[in-house]
Coordinates of C-alpha atoms in Angstrom, one line a residue:
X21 CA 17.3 -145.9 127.9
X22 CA 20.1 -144.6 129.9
X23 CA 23.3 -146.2 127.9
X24 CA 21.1 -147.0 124.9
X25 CA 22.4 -151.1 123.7
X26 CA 25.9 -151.7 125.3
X27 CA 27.4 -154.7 126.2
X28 CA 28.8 -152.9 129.4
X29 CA 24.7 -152.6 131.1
X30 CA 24.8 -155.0 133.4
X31 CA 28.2 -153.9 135.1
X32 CA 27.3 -151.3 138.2
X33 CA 29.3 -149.0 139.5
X34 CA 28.9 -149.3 143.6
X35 CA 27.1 -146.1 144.9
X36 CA 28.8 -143.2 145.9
X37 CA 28.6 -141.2 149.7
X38 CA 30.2 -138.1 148.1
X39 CA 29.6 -134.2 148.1
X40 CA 28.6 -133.4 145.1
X41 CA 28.5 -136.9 143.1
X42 CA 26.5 -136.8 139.8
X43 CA 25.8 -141.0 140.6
X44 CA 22.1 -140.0 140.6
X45 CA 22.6 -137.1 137.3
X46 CA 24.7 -139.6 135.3
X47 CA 21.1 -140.8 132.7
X48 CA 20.7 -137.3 132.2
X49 CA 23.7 -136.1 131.3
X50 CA 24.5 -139.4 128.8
X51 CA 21.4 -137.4 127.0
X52 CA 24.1 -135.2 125.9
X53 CA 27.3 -137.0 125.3
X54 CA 27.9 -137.2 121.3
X55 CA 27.8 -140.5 119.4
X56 CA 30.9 -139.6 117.9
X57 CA 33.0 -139.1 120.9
X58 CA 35.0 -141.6 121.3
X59 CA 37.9 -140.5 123.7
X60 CA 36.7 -138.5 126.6
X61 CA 38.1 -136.7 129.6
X62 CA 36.4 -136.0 133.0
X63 CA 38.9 -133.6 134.7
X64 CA 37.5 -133.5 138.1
X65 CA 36.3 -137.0 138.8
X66 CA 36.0 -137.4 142.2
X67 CA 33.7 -140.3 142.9
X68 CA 34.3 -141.6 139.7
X69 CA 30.7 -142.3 138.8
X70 CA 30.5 -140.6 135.5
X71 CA 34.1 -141.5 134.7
X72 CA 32.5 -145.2 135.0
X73 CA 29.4 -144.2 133.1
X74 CA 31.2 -143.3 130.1
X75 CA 33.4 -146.5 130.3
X76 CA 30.2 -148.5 130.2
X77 CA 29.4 -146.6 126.9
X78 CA 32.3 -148.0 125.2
X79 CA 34.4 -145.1 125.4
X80 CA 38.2 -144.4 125.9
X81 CA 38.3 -142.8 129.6
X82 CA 41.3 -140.4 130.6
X83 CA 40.2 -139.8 134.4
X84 CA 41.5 -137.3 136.7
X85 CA 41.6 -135.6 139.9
X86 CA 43.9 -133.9 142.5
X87 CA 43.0 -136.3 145.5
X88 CA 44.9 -139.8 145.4
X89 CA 41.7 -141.3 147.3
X90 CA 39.7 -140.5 143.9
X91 CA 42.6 -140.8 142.0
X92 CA 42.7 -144.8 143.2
X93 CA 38.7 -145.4 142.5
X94 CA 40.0 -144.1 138.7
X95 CA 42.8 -147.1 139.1
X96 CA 40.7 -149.8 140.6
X97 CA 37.5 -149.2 138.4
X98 CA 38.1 -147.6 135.2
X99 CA 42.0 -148.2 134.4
X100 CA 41.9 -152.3 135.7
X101 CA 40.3 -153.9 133.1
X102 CA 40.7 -157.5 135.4
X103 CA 42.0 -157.8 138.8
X104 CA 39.7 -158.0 142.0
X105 CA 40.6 -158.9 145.2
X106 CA 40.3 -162.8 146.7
X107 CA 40.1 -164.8 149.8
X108 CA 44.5 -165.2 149.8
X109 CA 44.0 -161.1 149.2
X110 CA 42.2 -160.7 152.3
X111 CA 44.0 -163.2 154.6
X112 CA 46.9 -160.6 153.3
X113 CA 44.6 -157.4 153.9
X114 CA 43.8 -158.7 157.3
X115 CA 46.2 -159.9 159.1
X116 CA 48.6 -158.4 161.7
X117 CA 50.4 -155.2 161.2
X118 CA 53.2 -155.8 159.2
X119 CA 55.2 -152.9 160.8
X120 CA 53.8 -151.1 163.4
X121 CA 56.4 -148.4 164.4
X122 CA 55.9 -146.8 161.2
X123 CA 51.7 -148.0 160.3
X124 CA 50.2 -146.2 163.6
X125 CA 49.0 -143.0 161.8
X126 CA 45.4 -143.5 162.2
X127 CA 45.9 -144.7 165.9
X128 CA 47.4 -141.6 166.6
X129 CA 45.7 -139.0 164.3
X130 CA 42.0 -140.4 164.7
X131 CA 41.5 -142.4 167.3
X132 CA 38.7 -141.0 170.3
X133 CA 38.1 -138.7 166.9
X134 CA 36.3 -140.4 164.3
X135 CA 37.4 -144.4 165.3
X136 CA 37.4 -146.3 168.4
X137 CA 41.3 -147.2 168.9
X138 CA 40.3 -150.8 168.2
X139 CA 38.9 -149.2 164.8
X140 CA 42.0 -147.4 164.3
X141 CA 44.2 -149.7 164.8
X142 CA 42.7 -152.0 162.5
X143 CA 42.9 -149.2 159.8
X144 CA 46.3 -149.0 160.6
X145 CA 47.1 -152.8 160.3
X146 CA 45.2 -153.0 156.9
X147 CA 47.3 -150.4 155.4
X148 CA 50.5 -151.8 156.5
X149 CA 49.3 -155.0 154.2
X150 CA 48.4 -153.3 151.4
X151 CA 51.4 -153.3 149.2
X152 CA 52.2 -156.8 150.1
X153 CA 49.2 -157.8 147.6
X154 CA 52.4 -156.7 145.3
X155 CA 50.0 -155.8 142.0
X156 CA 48.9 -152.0 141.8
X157 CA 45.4 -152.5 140.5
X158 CA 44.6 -154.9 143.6
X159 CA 46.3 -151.9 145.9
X160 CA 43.8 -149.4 144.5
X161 CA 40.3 -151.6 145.0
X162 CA 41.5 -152.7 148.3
X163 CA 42.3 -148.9 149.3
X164 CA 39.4 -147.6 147.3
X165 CA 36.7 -150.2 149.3
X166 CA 38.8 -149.3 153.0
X167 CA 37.9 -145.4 152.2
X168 CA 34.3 -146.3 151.3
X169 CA 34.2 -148.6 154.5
X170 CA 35.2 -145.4 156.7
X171 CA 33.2 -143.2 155.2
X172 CA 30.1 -145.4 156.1
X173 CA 30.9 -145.4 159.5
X174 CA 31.2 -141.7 159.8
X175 CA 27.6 -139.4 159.8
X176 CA 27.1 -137.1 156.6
X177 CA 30.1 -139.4 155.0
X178 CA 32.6 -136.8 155.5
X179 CA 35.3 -135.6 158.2
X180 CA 34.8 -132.1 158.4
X181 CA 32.9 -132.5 161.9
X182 CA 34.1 -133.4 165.6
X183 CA 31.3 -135.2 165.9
X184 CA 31.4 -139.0 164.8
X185 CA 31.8 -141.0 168.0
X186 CA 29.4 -138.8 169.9
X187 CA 27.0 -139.9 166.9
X188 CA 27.7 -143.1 167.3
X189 CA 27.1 -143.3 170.9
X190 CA 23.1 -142.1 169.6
X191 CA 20.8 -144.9 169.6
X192 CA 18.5 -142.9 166.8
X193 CA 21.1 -142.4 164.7
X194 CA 22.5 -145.7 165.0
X195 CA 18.8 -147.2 164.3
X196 CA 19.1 -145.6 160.8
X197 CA 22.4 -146.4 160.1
X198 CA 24.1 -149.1 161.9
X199 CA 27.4 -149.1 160.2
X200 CA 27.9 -146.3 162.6
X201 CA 28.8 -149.1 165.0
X202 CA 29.6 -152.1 162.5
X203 CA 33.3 -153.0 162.3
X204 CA 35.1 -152.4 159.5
X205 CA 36.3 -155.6 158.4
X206 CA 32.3 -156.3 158.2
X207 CA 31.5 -153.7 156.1
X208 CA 34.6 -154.0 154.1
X209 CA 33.4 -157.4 153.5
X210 CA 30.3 -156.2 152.7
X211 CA 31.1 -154.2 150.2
X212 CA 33.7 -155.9 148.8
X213 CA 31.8 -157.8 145.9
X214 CA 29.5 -155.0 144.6
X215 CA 33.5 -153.7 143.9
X216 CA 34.8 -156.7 142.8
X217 CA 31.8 -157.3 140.5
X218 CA 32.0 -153.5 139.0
X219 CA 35.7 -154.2 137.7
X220 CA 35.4 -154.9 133.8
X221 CA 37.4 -154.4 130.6
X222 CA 35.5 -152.2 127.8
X223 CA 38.6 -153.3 125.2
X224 CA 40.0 -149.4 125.7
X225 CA 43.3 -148.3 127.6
X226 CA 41.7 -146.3 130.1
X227 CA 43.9 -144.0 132.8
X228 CA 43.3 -142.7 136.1
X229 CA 45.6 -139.4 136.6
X230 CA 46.1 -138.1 140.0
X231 CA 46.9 -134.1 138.6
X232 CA 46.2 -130.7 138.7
X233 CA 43.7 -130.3 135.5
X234 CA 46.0 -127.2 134.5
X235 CA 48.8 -128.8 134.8
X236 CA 47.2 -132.1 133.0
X237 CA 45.6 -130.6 129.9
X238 CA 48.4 -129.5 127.9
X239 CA 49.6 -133.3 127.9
X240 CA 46.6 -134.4 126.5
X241 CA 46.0 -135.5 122.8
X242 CA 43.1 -136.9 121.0
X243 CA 40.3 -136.1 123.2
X244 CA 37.0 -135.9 121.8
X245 CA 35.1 -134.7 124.8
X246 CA 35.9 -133.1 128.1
X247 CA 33.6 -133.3 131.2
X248 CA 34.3 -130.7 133.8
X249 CA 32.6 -130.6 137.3
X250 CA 34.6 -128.1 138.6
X251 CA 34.3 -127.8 142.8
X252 CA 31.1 -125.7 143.3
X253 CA 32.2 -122.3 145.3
X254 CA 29.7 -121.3 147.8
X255 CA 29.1 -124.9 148.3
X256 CA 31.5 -127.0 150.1
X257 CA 34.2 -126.6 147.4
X258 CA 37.0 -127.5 149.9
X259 CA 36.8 -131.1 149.4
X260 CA 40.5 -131.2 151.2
X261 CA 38.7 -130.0 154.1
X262 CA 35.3 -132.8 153.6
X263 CA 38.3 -135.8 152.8
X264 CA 41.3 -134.9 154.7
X265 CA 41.1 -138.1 156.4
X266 CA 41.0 -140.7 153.5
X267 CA 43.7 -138.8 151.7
X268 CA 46.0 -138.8 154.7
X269 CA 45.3 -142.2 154.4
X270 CA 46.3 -143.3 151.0
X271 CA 49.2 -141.1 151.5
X272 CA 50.0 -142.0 154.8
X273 CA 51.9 -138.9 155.3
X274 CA 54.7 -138.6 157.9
X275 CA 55.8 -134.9 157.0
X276 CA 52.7 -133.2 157.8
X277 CA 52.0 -130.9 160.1
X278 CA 48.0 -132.5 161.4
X279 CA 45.8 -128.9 162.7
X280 CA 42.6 -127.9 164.3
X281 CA 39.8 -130.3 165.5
X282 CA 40.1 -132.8 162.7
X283 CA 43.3 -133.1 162.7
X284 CA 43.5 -132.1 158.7
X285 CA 46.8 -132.2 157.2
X286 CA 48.9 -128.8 156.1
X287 CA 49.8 -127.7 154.1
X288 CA 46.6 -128.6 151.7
X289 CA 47.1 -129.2 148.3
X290 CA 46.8 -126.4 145.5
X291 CA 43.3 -127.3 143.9
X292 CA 42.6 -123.3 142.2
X293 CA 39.4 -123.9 142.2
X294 CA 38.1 -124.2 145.8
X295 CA 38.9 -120.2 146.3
X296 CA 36.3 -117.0 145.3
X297 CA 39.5 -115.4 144.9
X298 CA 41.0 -117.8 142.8
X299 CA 38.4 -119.5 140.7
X300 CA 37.7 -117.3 138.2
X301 CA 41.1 -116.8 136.6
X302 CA 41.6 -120.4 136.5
X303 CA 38.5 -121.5 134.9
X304 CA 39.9 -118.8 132.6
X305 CA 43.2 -121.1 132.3
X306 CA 41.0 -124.0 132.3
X307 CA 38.8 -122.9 129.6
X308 CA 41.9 -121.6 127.8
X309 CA 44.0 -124.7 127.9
X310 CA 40.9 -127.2 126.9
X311 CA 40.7 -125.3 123.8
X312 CA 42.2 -128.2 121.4
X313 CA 39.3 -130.7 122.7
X314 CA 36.0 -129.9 120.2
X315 CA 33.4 -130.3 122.6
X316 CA 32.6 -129.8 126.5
X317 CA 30.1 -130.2 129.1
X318 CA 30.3 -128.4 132.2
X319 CA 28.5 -129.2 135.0
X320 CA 27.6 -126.7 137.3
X321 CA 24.7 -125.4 140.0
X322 CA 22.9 -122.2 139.6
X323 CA 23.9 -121.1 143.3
X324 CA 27.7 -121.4 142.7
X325 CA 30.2 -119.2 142.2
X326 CA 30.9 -117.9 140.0
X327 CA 27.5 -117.5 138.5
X328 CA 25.9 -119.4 134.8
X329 CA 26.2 -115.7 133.0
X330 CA 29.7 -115.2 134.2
X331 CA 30.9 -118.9 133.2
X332 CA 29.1 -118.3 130.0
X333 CA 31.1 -115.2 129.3
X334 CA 33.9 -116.9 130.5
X335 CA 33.0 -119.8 127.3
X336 CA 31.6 -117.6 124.6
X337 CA 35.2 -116.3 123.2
X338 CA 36.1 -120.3 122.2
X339 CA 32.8 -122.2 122.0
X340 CA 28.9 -121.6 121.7
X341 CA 27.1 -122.7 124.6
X342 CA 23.6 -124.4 124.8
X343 CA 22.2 -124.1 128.3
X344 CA 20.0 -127.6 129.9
X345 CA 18.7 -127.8 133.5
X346 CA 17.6 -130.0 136.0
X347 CA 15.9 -128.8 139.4
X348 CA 15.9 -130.1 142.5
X349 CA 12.8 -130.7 143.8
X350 CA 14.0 -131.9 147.1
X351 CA 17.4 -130.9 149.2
X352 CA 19.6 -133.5 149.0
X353 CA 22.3 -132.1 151.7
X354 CA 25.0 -129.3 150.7
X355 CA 24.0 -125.7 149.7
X356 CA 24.3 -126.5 146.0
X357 CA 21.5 -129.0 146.2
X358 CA 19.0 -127.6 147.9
X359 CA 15.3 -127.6 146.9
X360 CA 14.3 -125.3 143.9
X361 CA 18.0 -124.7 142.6
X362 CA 19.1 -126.5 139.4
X363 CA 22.2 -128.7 138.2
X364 CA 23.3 -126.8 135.0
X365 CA 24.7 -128.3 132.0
X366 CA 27.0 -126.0 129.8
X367 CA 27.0 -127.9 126.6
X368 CA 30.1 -126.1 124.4
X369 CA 30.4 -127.0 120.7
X370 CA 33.0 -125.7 117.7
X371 CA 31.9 -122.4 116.7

């Protein structure tokens, strides 16, 4: 059974549109979380999906990751043990642009790209209401369901093309998904309960952090477990590149410089890992600074880079490893997921 007997079954965690999301891995990986683990880490959470699977078991969640768009799933679904959104939320949410000489970012970044300007501007005015809802948990679910809402309406889920509008314009497409040309107040509505219904309290003060993992680990005490899903190299590791949009919206950056054919904010963000020439010495660090926490499991793919030898030797000098796979017997999008490679699980114990 996939979380054994918990109280927490019946909550669900509203399914991800994300590169890379373990949402369908998550049963197979609670094969391999210890009974004894009680406080857990996942350092690079970004849909949050297994950071809420190990909520439902009861644990003690410290979440993390370097976008604020992830960050704010962490905040809304795993740190809020009790606040959803309401009808007075979304009269708030939805009404007029509070102050448009400064909320016209999407207007003028993304409209004719990825939005119609009536699209756009309704992104705009939704933002501008956001922190009038005045209670940081509520900010988070209502930002948190806005990025999901966008990411519907874009083919692939993702920003990294030119393409969305002409896409949309494609009766086949639109025949397989209409939220391609759905407003998105509707689907924001739409999607609004399965949110509202995932928000629960599993009697544990879980956090959401919004930090490097190098710069995070050294603060941490008490963990029992770490879960690291480290951006895959070779395979669409530049999630700044796949996301640029929703984090320029959370953000809603003024002091960026906005380049090339998406219109993706510079400079990016230091992520370390999202570089050939960079990943290896900090998974090093990584590895290095995660020694105080007993036990790991590391996700990874067997067409990555580095490769499962090298991340092994990378692992051996502070923990034995015990290798599990899982193959892909279909492609499910992204070079990491292709048919016949494998999801990898490192599973590091004490020594």
């Amino acid at each position: 059974m996939l979380f054994d007997d918990t109280k927490y079954l019946d909550y669900k965690f509203p399914e991800p549109q994300y590169l890379g999301a373990k949402y369908i891995h998550r049963g197979w990986i609670a094969q391999f979380i210890p009974d004894k683990a009680n406080n857990v880490l996942d350092a690079f959470s970004g849909s949050q999906s297994i950071a809420y699977m190990f909520k439902q078991l009861g644990k003690k969640v410290i979440t993390n990751d370097f976008l604020n768009c992830n960050n704010l799933i962490g905040k809304a679904l795993i740190e809020n043990k009790q606040y959803t959104l309401n009808k007075e939320d979304l009269e708030i949410l939805f009404s007029e642009n509070s102050n448009p000489e400064v909320f016209n970012l999407m207007g003028k970044l993304f409209a004719n790209l990825f939005f119609l300007p009536e699209e756009a501007a309704f992104a705009d005015s939704f933002r501008s209401n956001v922190n009038r809802l005045n209670n940081k948990y509520k900010e988070a679910l209502a930002l948190s369901v806005m990025c999901r809402s966008m990411t519907r309406k874009v083919t692939m889920g993702h920003f990294a093309h030119t393409q969305a509008l002409v896409y949309a314009a494609d009766p086949a497409r639109i025949k397989r998904n209409r939220s391609l040309v759905r407003p998105l107040k509707d689907i924001f509505e739409e999607l609004l309960p399965e949110y509202n219904a995932a928000v629960f309290d599993n009697s544990k003060d879980n956090k959401s952090y919004n930090k490097n993992i190098l710069d995070l680990l050294p603060q941490l005490t008490d963990i029992d477990l770490a879960y690291f899903d480290p951006p895959y190299c070779n395979s669409h590791a530049d999630y700044q590149s796949f996301y640029h949009l929703l984090e320029t919206y959370v953000e809603y950056w003024k002091d960026k410089q906005f380049v090339n054919g998406i219109k993706r904010y510079e400079p990016k963000r230091y992520s370390g890992f999202d570089k050939n020439s960079e990943t290896l010495s900090n998974l090093q660090l990584m590895f290095e600074r995660a020694n105080h926490i007993p036990t790991w499991i590391v996700s990874y793919n067997d067409r990555s880079y580095p490769d499962i030898n090298t991340m092994i030797e990378m692992i051996t000098p502070y923990r034995q490893v015990k290798i599990e796979r899982k193959k892909y017997n279909t492609g499910r999008g992204g070079k990491g997921s292709v048919a016949g490679s494998s999801e990898v699980l490192l599973i590091c114990t004490m020594k």
